[in-house]
Coordinates of C-alpha atoms in Angstrom, one line a residue:
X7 CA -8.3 22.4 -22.2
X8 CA -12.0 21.0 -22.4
X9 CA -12.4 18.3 -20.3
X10 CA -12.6 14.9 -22.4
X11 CA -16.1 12.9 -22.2
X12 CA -14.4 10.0 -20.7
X13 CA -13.4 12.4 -17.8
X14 CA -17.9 13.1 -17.0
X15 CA -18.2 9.0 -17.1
X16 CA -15.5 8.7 -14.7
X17 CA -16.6 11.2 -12.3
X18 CA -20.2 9.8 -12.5
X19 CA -19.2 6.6 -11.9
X20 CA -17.0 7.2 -8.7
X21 CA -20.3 9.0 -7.4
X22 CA -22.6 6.9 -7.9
X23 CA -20.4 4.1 -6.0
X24 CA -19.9 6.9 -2.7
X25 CA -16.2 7.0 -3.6
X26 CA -15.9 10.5 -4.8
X27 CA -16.9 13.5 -2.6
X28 CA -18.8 16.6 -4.5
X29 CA -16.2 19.2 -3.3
X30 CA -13.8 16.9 -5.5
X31 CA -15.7 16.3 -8.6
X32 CA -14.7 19.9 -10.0
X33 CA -10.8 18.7 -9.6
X34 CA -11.7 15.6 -11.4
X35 CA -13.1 16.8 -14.5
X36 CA -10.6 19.7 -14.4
X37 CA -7.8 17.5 -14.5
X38 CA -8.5 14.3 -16.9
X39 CA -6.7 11.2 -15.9
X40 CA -5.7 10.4 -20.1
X41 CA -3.5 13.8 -20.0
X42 CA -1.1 11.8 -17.7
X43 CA -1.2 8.7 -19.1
X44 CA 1.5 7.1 -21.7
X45 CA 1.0 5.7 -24.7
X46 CA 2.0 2.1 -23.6
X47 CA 1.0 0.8 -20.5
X48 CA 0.1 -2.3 -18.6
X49 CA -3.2 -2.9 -16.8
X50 CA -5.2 -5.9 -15.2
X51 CA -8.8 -5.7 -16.7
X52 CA -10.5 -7.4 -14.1
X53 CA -9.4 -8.4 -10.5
X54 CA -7.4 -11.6 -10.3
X55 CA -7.1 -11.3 -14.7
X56 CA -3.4 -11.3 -16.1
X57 CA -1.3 -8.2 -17.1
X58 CA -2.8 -6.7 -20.2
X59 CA -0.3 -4.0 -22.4
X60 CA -1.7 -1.5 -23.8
X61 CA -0.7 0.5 -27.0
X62 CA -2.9 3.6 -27.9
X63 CA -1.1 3.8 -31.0
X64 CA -2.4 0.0 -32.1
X65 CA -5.5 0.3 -29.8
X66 CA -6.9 3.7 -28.9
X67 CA -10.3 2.6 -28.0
X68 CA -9.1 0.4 -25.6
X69 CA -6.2 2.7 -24.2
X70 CA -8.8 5.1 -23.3
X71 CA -11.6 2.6 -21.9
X72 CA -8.4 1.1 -19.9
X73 CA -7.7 5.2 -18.9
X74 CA -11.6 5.8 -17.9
X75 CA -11.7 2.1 -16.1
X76 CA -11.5 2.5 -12.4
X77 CA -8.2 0.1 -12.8
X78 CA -4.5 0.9 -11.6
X79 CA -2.4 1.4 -14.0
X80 CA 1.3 -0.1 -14.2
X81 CA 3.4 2.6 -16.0
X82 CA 7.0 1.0 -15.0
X83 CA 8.1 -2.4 -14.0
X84 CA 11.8 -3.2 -12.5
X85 CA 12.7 0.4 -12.5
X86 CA 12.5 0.7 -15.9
X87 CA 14.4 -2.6 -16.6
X88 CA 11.4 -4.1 -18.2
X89 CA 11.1 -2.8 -21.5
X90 CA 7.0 -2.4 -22.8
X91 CA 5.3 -5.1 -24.0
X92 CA 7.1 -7.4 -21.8
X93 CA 6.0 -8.1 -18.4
X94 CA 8.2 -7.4 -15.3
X95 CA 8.6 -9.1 -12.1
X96 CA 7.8 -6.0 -9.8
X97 CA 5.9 -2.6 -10.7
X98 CA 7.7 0.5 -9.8
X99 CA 5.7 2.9 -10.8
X100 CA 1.3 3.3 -11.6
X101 CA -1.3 5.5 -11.5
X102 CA -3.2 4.8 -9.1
X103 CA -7.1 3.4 -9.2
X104 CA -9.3 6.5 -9.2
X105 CA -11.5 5.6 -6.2
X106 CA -8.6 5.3 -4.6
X107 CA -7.1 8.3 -5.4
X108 CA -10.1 10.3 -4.2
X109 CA -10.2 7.9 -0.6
X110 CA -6.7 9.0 -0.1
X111 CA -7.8 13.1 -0.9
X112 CA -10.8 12.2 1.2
X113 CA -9.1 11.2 3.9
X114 CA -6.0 14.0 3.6
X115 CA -9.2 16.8 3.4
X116 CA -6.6 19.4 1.5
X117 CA -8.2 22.8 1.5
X118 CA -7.9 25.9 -0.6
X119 CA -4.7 28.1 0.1
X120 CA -3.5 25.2 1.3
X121 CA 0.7 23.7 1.1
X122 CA 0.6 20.5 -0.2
X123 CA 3.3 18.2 -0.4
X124 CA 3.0 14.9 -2.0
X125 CA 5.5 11.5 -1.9
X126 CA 5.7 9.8 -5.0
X127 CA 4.5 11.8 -8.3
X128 CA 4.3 8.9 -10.8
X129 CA 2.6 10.1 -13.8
X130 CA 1.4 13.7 -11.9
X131 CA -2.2 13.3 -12.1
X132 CA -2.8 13.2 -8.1
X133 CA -0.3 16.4 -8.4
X134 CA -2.8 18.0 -10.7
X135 CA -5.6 17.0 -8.6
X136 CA -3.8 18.6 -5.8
X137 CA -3.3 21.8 -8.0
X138 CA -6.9 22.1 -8.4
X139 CA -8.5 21.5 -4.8
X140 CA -5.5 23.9 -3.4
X141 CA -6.1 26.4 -5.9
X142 CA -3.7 29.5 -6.9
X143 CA -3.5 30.8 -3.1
X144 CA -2.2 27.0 -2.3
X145 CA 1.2 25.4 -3.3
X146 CA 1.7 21.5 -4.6
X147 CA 5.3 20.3 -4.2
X148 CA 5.4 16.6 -5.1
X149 CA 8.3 14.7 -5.1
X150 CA 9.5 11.5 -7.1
X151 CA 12.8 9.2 -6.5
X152 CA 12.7 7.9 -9.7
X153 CA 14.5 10.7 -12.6
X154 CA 12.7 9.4 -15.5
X155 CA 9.3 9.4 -13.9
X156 CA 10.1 12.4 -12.1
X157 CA 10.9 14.4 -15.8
X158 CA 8.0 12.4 -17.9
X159 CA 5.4 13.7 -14.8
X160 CA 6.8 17.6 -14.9
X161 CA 6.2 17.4 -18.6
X162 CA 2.8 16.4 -18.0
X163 CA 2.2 18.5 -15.6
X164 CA 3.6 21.3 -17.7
X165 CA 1.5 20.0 -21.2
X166 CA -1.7 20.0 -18.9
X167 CA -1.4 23.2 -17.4
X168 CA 0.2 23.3 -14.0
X169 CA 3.2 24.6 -14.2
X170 CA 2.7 26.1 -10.8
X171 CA 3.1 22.3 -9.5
X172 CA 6.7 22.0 -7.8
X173 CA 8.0 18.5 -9.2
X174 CA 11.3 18.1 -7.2
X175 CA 13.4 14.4 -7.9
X176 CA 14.6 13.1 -4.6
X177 CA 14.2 10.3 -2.1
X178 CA 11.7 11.6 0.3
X179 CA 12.7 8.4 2.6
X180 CA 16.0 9.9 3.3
X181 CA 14.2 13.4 4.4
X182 CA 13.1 16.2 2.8
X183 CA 15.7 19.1 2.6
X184 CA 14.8 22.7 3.5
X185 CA 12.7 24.4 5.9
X186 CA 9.8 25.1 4.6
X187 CA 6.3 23.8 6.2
X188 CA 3.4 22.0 4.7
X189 CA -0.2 21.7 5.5
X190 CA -0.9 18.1 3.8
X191 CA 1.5 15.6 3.3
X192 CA 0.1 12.3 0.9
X193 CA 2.3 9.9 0.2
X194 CA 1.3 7.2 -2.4
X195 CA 4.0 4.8 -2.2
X196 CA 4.1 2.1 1.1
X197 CA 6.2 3.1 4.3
X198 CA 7.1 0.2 6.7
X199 CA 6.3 -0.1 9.7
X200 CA 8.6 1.9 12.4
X201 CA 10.2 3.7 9.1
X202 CA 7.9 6.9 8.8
X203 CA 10.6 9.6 8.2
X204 CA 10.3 12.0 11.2
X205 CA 10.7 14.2 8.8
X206 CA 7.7 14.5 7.4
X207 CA 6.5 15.0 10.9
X208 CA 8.7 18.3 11.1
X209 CA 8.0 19.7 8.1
X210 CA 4.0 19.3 8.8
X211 CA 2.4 22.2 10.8
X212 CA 0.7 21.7 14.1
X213 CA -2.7 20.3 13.3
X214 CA -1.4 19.6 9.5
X215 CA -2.5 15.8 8.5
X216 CA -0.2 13.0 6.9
X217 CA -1.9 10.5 4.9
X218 CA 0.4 7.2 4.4
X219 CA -0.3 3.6 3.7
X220 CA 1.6 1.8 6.1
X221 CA 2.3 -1.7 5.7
X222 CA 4.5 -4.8 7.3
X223 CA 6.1 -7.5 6.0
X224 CA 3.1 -9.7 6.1
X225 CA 0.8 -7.1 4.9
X226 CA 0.1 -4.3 2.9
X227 CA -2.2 -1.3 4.2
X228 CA -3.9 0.3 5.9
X229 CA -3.6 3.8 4.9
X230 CA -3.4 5.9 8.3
X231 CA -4.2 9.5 8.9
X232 CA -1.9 11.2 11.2
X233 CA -2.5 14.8 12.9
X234 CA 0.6 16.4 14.0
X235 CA 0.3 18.2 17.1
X236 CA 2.1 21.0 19.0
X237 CA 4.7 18.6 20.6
X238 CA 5.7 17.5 17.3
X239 CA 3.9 14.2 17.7
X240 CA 2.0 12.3 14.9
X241 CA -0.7 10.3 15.7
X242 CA -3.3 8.7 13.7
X243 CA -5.4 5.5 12.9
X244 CA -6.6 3.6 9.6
X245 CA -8.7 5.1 7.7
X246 CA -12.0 2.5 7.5
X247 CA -13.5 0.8 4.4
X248 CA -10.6 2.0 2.2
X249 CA -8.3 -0.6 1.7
X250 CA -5.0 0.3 -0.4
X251 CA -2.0 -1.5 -1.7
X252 CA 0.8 0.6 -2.8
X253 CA 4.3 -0.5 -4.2
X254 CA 6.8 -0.1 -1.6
X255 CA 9.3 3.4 -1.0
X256 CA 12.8 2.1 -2.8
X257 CA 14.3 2.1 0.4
X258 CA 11.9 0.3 2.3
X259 CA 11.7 -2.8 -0.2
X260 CA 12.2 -6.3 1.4
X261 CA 13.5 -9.1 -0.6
X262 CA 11.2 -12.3 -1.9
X263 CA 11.2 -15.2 0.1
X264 CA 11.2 -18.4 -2.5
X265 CA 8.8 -20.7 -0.8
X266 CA 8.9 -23.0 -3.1
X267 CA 12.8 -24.5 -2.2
X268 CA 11.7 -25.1 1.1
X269 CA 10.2 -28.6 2.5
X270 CA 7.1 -27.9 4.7
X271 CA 7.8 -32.1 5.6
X272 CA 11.3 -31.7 6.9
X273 CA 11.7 -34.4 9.4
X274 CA 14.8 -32.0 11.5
X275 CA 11.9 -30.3 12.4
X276 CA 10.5 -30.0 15.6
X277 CA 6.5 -30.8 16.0
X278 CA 4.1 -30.2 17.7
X279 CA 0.1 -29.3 17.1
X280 CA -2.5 -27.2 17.0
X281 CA -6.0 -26.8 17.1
X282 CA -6.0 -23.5 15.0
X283 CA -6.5 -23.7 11.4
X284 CA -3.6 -21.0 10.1
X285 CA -6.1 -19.9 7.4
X286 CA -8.1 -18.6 9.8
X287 CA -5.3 -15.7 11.2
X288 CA -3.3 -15.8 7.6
X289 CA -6.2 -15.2 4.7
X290 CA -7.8 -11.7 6.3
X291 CA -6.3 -8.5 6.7
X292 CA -7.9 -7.7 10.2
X293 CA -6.6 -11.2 11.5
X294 CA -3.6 -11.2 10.3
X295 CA -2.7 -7.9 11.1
X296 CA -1.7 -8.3 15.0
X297 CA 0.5 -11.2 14.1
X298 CA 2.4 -8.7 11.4
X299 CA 3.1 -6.8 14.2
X300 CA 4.0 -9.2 16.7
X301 CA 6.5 -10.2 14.0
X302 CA 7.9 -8.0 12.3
X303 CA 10.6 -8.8 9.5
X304 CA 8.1 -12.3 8.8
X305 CA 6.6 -13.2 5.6
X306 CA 3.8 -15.9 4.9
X307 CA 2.2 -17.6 2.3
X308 CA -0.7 -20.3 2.2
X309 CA -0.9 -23.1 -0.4
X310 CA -3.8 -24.9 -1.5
X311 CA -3.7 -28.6 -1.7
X312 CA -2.7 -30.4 -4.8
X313 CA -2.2 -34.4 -5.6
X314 CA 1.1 -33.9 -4.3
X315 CA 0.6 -32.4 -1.0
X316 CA -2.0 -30.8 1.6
X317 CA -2.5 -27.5 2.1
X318 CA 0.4 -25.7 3.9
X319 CA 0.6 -22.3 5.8
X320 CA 4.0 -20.9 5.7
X321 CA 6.1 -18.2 7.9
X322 CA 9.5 -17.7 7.2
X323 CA 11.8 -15.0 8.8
X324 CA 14.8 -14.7 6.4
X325 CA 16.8 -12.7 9.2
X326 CA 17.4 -15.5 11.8
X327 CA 16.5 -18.1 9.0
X328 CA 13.5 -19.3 11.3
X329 CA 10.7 -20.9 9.5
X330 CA 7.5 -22.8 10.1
X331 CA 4.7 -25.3 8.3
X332 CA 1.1 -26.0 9.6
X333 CA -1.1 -28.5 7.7
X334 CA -4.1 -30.4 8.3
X335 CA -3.3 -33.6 9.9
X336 CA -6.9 -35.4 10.7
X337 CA -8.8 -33.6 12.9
X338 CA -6.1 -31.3 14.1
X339 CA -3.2 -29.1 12.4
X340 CA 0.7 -30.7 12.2
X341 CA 3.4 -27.9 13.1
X342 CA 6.9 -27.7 11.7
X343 CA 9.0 -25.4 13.8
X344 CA 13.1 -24.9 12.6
X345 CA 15.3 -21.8 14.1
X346 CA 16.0 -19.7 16.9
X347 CA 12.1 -17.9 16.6
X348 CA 9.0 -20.1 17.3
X349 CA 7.0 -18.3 14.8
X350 CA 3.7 -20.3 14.6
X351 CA 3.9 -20.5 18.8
X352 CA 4.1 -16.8 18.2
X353 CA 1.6 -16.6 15.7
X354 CA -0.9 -18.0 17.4
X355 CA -0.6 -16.2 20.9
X356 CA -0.7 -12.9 18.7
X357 CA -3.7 -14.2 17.0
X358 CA -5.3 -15.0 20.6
X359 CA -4.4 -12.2 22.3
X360 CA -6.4 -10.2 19.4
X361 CA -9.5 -12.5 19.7
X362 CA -9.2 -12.2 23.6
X363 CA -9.8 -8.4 22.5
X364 CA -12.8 -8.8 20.7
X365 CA -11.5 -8.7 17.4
X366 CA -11.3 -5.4 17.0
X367 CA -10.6 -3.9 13.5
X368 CA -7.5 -2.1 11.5
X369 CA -9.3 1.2 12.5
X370 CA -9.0 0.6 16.4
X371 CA -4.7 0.3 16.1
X372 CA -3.5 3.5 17.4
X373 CA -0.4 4.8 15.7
X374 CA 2.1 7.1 17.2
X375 CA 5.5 9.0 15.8
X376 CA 7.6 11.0 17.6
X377 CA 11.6 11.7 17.6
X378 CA 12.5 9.1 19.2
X379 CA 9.8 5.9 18.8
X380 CA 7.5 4.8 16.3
X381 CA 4.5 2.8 17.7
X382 CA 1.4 1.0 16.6
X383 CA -0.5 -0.2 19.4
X384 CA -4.3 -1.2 20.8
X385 CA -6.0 1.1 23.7
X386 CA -7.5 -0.9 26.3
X387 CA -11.2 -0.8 25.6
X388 CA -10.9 -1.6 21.5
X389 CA -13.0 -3.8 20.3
X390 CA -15.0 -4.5 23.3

């Protein structure tokens, strides 16, 4: 197959923004994004816009500037519950924006002749990509949990020319079966903190790289590169200035936390204050990411004032049923504490601690898997 024109725009935008590297651009106008698209998808046109769905069959211009658009793509919603035109309540399955599918092959560095094993096919196009960089001497296995994505993507695959790709339906979360070994492992679906399936560890040759975006409950990213070593040890750190946010693994979703039942005034409350406005840790990913760790299993969520009320910072842990409100009260910040956790009190010494650091970004975390403990942890001298 020719390569489509919207395929040369594509690939000259993503270079002119730094985001794709030259040894890729040959695997990106071999393999054009609208051969693994649907017909019907849905698609935000603009950040913070509302779900658009798109028909090529009613719209084809703007199914293929949507295709061509540096724009995720939803392809599923509710596990397929959700049936097109109608918008879901969580996507399960997208193609991913195209810078950041080429930060995450960046950042893998996959190499001719390589084994390539990739977590979470979706529509197959990073499969494809894979296929290319790899090349006939390399092997792509990619594997999908989902059976109708998983059959839709090896058709695809097979209708684009790759049916060299391995498309294998399983839950990767709950291991990968066999023996054989693997020189990149990408997976493009979130993995939880302390979850990383070891694995993926085993099944990665010494000096083999896994690329993951690992996230907690209070927040999604970063994507981490890990090199495995001789002792069967992963470790890595974020990758820096690529940010990611990837719909979770099946097993590894969390369920929602309805803020809005809850009464950030409750007077059985206990009270106290504080001098730090929550925005401050909550609203950035660097900030809030010590206090994610510190606790993990905790959700948040900030509301903006209204006629009704202030502004109020929230942290809930559903597990012990611990929660806690901070608003602006004058000159200082009221706190609502309730349950057996303190979270704000531990909140805020996380938050400190990290200052008390110097601040020191995603990229300085050190991450470590082995057999027996997952870890994610700051070396002395970060961030000063």
């Amino acid at each position: 197959m020719a390569a489509p024109d919207g395929v040369r725009g594509l690939v000259a935008e993503l270079d002119s923004a730094g985001d794709l590297p030259a040894e890729f651009h040959p695997a990106f106008l071999a393999a054009a994004r609208e051969w693994f698209i649907p017909g019907r998808f849905w698609y935000q046109p603009g950040d913070g816009a509302e779900d658009t769905a798109v028909d090529r069959a009613t719209d084809p211009d703007r199914w293929l500037s949507a295709v061509y658009a540096d724009r995720p793509l939803v392809t599923q919603f509710d596990d397929g519950a959700t049936a097109w035109p109608e918008i879901g309540h969580r996507p399960t399955s997208s193609a991913s924006m195209p810078s950041v599918v080429a930060g995450m092959l960046r950042a893998l560095e996959p190499q001719p002749g390589d084994a390539a094993l990739e977590i979470g096919t979706g529509t197959g196009w990073n499969a494809a990509l894979l296929a290319e960089i790899v090349g006939g001497s390399g092997h792509v296995t990619t594997v999908e949990i989902d059976p109708e994505v998983a059959s839709q993507a090896r058709a695809n695959l097979r209708t684009a020319g790759y049916e060299r790709v391995e498309t294998i339906e399983g839950d990767a979360a709950a291991g990968l079966a066999g023996d054989r070994q693997f020189d990149r492992i990408i997976a493009t679906a979130g993995v939880h903190l302390g979850q990383l399936p070891y694995s993926w560890v085993e099944r990665t040759v010494p000096g083999g790289v896994i690329v993951a975006p690992m996230r907690a409950d209070m927040a999604t990213g970063p994507l981490v590169r890990f090199v495995v070593v001789e002792d069967g040890t992963a470790r890595g750190h974020a990758v820096e200035r690529l940010k990611v946010s990837f719909m979770d693994m099946r097993s590894h979703r969390v369920s929602s936390v309805d803020f809005g039942t809850m009464r950030w005034d409750d007077d059985s409350a206990d009270r106290s204050w504080t001098d730090l406005a929550p925005w401050v840790p909550l609203l950035a990913d660097d900030h809030r990411w010590p206090i994610a760790v510190a606790l993990p299993g905790c959700r948040y969520d900030v509301w903006k004032a209204s006629e009704d009320r202030p502004g109020v910072a929230w942290l809930v842990d559903p597990l012990s049923g611990s929660w806690a409100s901070v608003v602006p009260e004058g000159e200082r910040f009221r706190v609502r504490q309730v349950g057996p956790r303190r979270l704000w009190d531990a909140a805020e010494a996380a938050y400190r601690w990290w200052v008390e650091r110097g601040e020191p970004p995603l990229s300085a975390w050190e991450w470590t898997i082995t057999p027996d403990r997952q870890s994610v942890t700051l070396p002395p001298d970060s961030g000063r």
